[in-house]
Short mmCIF file of C-alpha atoms and ligand atoms in Angstrom, two decimals:
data_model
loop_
_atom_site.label_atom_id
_atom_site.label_comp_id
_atom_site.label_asym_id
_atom_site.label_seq_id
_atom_site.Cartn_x
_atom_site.Cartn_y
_atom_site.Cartn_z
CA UNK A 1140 -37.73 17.47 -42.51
CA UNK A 1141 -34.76 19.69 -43.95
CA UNK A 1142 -35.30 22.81 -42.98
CA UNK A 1143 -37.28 21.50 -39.50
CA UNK A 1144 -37.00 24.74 -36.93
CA UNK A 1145 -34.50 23.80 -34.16
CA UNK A 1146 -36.75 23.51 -30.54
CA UNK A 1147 -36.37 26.68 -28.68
CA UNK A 1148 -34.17 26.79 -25.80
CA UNK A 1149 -36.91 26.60 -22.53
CA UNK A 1150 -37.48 23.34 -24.52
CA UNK A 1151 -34.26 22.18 -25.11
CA UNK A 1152 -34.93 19.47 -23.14
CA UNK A 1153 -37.76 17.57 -25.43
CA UNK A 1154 -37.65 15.01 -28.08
CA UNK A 1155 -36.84 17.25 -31.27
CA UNK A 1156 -37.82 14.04 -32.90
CA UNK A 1157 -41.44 13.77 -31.87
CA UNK A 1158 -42.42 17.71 -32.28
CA UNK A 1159 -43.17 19.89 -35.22
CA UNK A 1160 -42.03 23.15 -33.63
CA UNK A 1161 -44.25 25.83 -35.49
CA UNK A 1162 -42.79 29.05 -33.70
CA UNK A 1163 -41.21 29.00 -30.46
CA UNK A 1164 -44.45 29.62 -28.63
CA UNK A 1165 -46.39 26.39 -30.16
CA UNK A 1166 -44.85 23.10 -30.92
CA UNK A 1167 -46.95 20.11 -32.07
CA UNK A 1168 -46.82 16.57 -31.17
CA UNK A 1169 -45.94 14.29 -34.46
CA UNK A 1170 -49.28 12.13 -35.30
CA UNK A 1171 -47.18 8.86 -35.19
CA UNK A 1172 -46.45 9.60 -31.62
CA UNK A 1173 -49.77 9.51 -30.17
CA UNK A 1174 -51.15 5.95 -30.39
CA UNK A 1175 -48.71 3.88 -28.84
CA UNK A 1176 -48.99 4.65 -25.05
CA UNK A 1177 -52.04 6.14 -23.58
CA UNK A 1178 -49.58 8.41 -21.26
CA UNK A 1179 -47.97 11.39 -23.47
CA UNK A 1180 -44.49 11.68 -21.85
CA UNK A 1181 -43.59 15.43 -21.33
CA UNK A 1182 -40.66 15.33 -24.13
CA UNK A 1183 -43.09 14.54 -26.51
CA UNK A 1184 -46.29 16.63 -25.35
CA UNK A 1185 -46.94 19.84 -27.47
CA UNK A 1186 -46.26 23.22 -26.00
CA UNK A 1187 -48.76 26.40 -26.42
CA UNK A 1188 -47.84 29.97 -24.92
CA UNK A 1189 -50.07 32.96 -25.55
CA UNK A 1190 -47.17 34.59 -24.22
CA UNK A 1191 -43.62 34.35 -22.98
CA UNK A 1192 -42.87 31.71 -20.41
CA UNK A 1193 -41.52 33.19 -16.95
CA UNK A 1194 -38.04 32.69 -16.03
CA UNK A 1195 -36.39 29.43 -14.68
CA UNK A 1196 -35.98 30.84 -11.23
CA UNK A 1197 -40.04 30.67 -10.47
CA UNK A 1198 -39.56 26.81 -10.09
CA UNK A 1199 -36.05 27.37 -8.40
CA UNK A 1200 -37.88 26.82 -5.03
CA UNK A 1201 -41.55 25.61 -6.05
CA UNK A 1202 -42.93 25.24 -2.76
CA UNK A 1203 -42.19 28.98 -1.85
CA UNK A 1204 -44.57 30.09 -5.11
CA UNK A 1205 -46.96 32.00 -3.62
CA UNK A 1206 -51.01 31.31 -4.78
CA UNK A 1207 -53.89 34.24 -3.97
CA UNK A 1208 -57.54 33.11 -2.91
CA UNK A 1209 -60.23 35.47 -2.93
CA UNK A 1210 -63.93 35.09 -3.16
CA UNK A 1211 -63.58 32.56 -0.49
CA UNK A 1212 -64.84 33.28 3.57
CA UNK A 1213 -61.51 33.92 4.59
CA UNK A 1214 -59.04 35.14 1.72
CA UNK A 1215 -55.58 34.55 2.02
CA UNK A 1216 -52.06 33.73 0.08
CA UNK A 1217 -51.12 30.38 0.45
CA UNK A 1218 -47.59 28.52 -0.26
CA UNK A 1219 -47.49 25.39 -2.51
CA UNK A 1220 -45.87 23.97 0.48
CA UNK A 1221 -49.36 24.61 2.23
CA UNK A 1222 -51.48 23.62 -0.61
CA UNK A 1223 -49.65 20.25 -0.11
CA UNK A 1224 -50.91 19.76 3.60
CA UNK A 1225 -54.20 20.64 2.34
CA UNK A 1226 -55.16 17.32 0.24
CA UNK A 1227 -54.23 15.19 -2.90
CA UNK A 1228 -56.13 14.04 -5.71
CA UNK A 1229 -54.84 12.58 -9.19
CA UNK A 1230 -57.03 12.74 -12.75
CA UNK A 1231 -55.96 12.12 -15.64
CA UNK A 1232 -56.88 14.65 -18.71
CA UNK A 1233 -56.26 15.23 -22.23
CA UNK A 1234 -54.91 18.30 -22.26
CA UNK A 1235 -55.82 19.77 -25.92
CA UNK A 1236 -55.32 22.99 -27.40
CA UNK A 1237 -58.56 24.81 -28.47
CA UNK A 1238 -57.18 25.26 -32.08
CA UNK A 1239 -56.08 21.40 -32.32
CA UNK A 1240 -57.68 20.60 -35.90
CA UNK A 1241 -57.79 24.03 -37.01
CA UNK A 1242 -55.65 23.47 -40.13
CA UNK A 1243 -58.84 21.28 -41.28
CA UNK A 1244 -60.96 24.61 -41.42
CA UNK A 1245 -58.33 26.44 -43.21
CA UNK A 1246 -58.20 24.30 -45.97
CA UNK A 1247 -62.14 24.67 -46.94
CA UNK A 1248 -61.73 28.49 -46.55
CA UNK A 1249 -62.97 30.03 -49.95
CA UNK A 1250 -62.23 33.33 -51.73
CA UNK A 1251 -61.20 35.88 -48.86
CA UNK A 1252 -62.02 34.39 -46.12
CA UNK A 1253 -59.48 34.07 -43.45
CA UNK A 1254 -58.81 32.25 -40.28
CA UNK A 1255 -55.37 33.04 -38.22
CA UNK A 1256 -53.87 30.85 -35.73
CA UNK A 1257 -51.23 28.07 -36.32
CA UNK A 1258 -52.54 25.39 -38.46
CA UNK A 1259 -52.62 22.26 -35.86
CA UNK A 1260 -54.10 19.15 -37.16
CA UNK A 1261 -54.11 16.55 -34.56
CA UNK A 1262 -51.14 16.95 -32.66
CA UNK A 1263 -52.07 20.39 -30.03
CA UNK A 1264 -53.40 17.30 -27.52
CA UNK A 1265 -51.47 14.58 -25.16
CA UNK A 1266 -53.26 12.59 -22.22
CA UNK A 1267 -51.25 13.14 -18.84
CA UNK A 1268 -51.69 12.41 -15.40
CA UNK A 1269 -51.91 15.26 -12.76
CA UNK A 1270 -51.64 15.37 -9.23
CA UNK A 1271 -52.12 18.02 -6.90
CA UNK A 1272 -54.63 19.80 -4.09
CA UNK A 1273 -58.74 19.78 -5.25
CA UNK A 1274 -59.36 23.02 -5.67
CA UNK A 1275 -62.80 22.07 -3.14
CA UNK A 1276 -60.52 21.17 -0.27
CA UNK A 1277 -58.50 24.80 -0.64
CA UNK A 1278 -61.88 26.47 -0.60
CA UNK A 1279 -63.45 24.71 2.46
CA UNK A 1280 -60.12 25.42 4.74
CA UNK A 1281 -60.76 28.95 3.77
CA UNK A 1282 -63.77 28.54 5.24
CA UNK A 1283 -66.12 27.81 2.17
CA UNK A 1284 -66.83 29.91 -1.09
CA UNK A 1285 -68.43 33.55 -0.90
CA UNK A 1286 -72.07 33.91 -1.55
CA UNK A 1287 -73.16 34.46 -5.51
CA UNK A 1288 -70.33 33.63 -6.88
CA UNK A 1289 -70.11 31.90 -10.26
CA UNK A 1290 -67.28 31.78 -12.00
CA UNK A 1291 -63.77 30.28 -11.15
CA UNK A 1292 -60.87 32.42 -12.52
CA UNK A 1293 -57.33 31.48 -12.44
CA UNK A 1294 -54.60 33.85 -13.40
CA UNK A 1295 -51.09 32.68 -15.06
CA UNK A 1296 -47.90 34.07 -13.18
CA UNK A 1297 -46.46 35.25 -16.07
CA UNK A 1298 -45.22 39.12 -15.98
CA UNK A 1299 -46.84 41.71 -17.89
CA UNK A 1300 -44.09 44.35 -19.24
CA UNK A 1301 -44.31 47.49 -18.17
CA UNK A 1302 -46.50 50.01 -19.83
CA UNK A 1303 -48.43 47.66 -21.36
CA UNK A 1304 -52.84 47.05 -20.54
CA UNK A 1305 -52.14 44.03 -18.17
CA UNK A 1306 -56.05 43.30 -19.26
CA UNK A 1307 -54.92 42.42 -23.07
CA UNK A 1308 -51.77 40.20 -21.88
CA UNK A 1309 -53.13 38.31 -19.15
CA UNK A 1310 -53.70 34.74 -18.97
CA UNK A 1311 -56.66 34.38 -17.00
CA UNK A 1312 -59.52 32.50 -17.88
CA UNK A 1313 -62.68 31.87 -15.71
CA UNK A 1314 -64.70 28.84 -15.58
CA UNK A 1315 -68.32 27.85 -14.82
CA UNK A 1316 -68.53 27.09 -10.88
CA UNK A 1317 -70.20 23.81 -11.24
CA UNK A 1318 -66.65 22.98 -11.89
CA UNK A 1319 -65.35 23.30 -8.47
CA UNK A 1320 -65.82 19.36 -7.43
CA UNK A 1321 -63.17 18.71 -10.47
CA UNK A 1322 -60.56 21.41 -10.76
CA UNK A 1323 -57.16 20.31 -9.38
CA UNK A 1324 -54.15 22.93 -8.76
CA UNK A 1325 -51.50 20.23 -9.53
CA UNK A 1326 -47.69 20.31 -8.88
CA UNK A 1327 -47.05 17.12 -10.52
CA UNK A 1328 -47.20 16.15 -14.02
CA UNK A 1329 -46.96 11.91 -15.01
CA UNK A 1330 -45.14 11.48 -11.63
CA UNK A 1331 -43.15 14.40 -11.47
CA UNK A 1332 -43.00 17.95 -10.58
CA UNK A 1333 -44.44 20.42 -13.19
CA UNK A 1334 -41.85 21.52 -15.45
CA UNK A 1335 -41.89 24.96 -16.40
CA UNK A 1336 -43.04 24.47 -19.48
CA UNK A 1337 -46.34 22.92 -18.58
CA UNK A 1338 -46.74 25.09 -15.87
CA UNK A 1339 -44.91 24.51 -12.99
CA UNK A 1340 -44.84 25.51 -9.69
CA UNK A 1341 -48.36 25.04 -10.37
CA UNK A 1342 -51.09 24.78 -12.41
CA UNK A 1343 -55.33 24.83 -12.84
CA UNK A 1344 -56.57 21.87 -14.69
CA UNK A 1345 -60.08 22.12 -15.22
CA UNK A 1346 -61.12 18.62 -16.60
CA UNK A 1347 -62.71 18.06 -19.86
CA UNK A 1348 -62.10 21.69 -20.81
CA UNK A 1349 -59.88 22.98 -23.71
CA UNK A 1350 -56.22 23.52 -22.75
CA UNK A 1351 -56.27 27.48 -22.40
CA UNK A 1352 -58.52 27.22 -19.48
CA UNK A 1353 -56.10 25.02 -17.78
CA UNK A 1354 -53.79 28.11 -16.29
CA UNK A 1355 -50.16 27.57 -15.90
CA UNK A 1356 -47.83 29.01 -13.16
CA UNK A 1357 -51.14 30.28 -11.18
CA UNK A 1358 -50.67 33.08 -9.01
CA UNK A 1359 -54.53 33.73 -8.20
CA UNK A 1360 -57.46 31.88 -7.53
CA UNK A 1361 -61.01 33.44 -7.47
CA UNK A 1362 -64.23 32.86 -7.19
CA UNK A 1363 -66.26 35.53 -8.81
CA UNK A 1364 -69.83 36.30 -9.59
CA UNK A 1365 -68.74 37.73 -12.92
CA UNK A 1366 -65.99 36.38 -15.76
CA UNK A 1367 -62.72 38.01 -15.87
CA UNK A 1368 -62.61 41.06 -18.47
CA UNK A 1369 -59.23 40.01 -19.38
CA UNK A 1370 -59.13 39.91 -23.51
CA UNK A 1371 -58.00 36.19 -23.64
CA UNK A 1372 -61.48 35.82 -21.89
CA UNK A 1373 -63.82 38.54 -23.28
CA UNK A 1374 -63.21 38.47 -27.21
CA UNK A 1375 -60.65 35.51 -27.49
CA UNK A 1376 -61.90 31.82 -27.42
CA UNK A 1377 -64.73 32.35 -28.24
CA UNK A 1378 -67.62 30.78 -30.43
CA UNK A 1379 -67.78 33.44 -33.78
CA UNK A 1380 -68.18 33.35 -37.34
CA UNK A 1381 -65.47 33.70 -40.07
CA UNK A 1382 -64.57 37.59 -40.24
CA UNK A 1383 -66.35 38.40 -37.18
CA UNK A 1384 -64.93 39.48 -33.78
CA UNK A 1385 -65.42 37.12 -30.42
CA UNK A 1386 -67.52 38.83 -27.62
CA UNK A 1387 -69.17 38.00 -24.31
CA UNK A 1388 -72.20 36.84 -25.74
CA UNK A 1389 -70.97 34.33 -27.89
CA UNK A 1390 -69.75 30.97 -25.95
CA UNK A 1391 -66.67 30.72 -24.46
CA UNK A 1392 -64.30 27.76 -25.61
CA UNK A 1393 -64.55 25.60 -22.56
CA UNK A 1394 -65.90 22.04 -22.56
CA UNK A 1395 -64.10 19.43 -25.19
CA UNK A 1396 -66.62 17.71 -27.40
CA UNK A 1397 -66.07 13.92 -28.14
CA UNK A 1398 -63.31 13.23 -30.43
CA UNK A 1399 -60.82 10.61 -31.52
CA UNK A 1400 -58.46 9.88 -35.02
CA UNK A 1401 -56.30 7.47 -36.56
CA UNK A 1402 -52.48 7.61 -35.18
CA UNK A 1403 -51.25 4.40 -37.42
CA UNK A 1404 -51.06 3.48 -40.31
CA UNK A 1405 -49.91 6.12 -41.58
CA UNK A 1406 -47.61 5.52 -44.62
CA UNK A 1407 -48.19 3.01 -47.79
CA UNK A 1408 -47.21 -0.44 -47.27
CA UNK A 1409 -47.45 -4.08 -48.59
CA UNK A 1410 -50.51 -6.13 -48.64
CA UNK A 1411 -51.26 -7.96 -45.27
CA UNK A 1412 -52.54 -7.86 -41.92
CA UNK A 1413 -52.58 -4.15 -40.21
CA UNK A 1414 -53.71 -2.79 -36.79
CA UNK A 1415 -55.39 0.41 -37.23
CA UNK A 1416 -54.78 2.45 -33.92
CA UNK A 1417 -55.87 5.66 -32.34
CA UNK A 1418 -57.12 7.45 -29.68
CA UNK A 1419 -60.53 8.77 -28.97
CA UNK A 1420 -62.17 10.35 -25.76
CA UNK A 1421 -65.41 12.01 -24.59
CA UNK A 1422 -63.85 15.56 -23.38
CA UNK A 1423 -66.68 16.66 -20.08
CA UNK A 1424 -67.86 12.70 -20.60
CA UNK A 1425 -66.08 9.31 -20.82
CA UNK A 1426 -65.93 7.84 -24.54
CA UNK A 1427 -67.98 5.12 -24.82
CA UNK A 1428 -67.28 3.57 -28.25
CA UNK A 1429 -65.37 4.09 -31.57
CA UNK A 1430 -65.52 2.58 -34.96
CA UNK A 1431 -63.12 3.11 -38.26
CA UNK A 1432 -64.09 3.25 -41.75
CA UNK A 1433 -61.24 1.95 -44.47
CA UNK A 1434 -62.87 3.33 -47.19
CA UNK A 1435 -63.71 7.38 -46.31
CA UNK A 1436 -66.46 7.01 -43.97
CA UNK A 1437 -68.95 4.35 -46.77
CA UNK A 1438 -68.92 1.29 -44.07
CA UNK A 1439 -67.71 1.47 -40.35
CA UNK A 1440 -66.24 -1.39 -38.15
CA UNK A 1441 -66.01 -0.72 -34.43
CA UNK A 1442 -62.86 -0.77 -33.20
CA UNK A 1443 -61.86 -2.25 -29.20
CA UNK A 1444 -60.52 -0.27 -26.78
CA UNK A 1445 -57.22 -1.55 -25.39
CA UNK A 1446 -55.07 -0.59 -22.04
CA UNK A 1447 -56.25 0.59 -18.96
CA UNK A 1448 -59.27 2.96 -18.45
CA UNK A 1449 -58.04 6.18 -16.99
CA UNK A 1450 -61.15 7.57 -16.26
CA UNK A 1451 -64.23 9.75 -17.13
CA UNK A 1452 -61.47 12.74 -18.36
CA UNK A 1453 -58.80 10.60 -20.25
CA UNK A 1454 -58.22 9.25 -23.65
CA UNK A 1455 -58.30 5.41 -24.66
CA UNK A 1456 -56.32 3.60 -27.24
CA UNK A 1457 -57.94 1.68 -29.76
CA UNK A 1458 -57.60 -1.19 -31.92
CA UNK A 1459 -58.63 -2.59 -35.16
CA UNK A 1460 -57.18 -5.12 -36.97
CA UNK A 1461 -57.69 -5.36 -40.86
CA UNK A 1462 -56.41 -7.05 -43.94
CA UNK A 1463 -55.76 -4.80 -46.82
CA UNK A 1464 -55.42 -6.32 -50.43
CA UNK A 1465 -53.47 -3.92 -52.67
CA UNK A 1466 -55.31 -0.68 -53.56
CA UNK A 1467 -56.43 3.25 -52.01
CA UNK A 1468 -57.71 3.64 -48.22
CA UNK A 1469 -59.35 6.47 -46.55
CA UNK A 1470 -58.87 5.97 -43.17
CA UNK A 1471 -61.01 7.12 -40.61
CA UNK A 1472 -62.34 7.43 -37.04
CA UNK A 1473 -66.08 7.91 -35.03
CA UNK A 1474 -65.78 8.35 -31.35
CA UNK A 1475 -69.25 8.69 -29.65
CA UNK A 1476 -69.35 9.48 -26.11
CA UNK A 1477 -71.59 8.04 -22.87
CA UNK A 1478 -74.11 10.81 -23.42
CA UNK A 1479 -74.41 9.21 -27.33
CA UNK A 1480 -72.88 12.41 -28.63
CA UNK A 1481 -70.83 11.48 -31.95
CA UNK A 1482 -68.43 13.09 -33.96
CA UNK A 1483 -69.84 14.63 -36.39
CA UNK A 1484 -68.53 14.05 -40.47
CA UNK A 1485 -67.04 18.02 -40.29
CA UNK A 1486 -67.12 20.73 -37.52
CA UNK A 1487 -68.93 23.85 -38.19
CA UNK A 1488 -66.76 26.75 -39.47
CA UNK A 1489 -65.98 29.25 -36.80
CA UNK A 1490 -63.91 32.42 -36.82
CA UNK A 1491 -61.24 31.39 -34.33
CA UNK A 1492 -60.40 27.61 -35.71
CA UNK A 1493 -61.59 26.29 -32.47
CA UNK A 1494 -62.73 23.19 -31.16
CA UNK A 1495 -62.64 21.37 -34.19
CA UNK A 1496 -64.01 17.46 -33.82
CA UNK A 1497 -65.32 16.17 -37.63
CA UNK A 1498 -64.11 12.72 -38.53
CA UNK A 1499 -63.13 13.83 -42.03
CA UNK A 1500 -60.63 16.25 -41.11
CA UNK A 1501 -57.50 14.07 -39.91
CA UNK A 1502 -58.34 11.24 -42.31
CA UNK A 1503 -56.10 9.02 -43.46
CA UNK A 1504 -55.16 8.35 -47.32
CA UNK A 1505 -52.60 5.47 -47.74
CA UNK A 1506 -52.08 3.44 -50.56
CA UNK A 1507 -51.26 -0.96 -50.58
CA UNK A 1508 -49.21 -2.21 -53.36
N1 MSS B 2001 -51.37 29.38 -19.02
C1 MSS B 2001 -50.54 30.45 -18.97
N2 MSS B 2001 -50.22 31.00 -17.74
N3 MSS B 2001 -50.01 31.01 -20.09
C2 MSS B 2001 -50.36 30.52 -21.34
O1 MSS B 2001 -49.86 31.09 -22.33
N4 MSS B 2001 -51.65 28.92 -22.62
C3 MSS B 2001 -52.88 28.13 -22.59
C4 MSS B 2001 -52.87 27.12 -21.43
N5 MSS B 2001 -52.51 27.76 -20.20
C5 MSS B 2001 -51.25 29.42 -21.43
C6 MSS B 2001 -51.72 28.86 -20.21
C7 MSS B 2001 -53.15 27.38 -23.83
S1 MSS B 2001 -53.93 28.22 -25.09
C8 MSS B 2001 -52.94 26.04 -23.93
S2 MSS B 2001 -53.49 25.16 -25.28
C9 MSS B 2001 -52.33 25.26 -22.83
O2 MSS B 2001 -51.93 26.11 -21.72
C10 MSS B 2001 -51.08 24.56 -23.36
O3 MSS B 2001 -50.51 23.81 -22.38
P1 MSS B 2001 -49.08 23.09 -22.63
O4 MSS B 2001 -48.66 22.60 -21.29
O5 MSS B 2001 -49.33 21.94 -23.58
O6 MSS B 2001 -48.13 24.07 -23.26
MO1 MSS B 2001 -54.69 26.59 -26.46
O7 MSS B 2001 -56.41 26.42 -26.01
#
């Protein structure tokens, strides 16, 4: 639009064209970009900083980054160079902000009721290929993980400013341990290195969990028999009600739940043939089906799955191909996953705007003439 925000300048380099840029710390892929190809390319993947990105110069010389393990048999501080003659693995994720779809809660908040955050709607998600070291194969050269531990913790690279409670700034975010067998620390990103932006020298992707446990720049590895205290652990991301405070008690954002929507059509047209496309995906499991409803969820139709399968972790594209006669459509999408878990119509309300996965948030209202 008119008065669009310009893209800030550590993102200079993406397609101004395909983002919304909400502040300089959170820029959202346009709907219309999504369905097309099942890979997001990295000028058109959204962006989400809790805080400010490091300088240029920590990808200057990737390989020299330096990466801490602890709660291993035999600590130590390994090189990316070293990572790299450690193993290599490839997954491919959707990487999704926890807030994607929170817009769809603010808009049913009543009276005083209030729910910060930017107001994503489908856009905070891409699917992307990684490649990198399993975490598994770092941990058994270091001679195998410590005894009781539980947690995996990665910490982000970014520097805390002096003076300030490193423990409220942080980005570090621990994970169950039961996902050691999946977590990659990747240096590449769709076939090339990380770019800063996303993370680079190198980054924690925990598979089917929410973007903000997937670490950029990481500095240290742990494994832990307790979660990190950090804030963006204790009392952010997590599970509350409206008004109320997040705390250790209440779940942690962590695995995706199935999910899919409608990336075309998405303007009025002429009477005819259409292909109604999208993409839907299990999150922790692979999607198994999806089916779209024309008229606001009253009949559904499945839809078929087209491209390549990308695995247990990725999204899929899918395809349905209608004939609308002149009139109203509410267009909408069911994903259900391979444990039969299905979208539900809307998402329960929570405090933070997280996780949201109800099929009658991001519908679609065109009209045929
Ligand atoms: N990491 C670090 N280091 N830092 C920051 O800030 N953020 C989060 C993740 N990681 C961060 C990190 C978030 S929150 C998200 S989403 C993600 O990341 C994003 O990504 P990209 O690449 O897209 O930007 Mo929400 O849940």
């Amino acid at each position: 639009g008119q008065d669009a925000k310009p893209l800030p300048e550590y993102v200079k380099w993406k397609d101004a064209d395909a983002l919304i840029v909400h502040s300089d710390k959170t820029l959202e892929t346009k709907r219309g970009e999504l369905g097309s190809s099942i890979i997001t390319p990295e000028e058109k993947l959204y962006i989400r900083n809790n805080v400010n990105t490091p300088p240029e110069s920590i990808v200057a010389d990737r390989d020299a980054w330096r990466v801490e393990f602890a709660g291993v048999k035999e600590p130590r501080t390994l090189t990316v160079g070293e990572l790299k003659t450690i193993g290599l693995s490839t997954v491919a994720t959707v990487l999704q902000c926890s807030g994607n779809g929170r817009k769809y809660y603010q808009d049913k908040l009543t009276g005083d009721q209030k729910i910060s955050g930017t107001p994503w709607t489908v856009g905070a998600a891409g699917c992307v290929i990684w490649s990198g070291v399993p975490l598994k194969a770092v941990v058994d050269a270091l001679g195998g993980a410590a005894d009781a531990v539980q947690f995996i913790t990665g910490t982000g690279g970014e520097e805390i400013p002096a003076g300030l409670d490193p423990k409220d700034l942080v980005v570090e975010r621990s994970v169950p341990i039961g996902n050691l067998d999946n977590i990659l620390l990747a240096w590449e990103m769709n076939g090339k290195p990380i770019s800063l932006a996303h993370g680079g020298p190198i980054r924690m992707i925990v598979p089917g969990y929410s973007g903000v446990n997937n670490v950029k720049y990481v500095k240290r590895v742990a494994l832990a028999e307790a979660e990190t205290d950090a804030k963006i652990q204790r009392s952010s991301y997590r599970l509350h009600g409206v008004g109320e405070k997040g705390s250790p008690e209440q779940p942690s954002i962590w695995e995706q739940p199935v999910k899919s929507w409608v990336t075309a059509p998405l303007e009025d047209s002429k009477a005819g043939s259409v292909q109604i496309t999208g993409v839907a995906f299990g999150g922790m499991n692979a999607v198994a089906s999806v089916e779209v409803s024309t008229d606001g969820g009253q009949t559904w139709q499945k839809a078929e799955f087209v491209g390549p399968d990308l695995g247990r972790f990725a999204w899929r594209l899918f395809v349905l191909p209608v004939d609308l006669a002149p009139g109203t459509y509410t267009l909408v999408s069911r994903a259900t996953d391979s444990e039969g878990n299905v979208q539900p119509e809307d998402t329960e309300m929570n405090g933070g705007g997280y996780s949201h996965n109800g099929w009658r948030g991001p519908a679609v209202e065109i009209t045929i003439a």
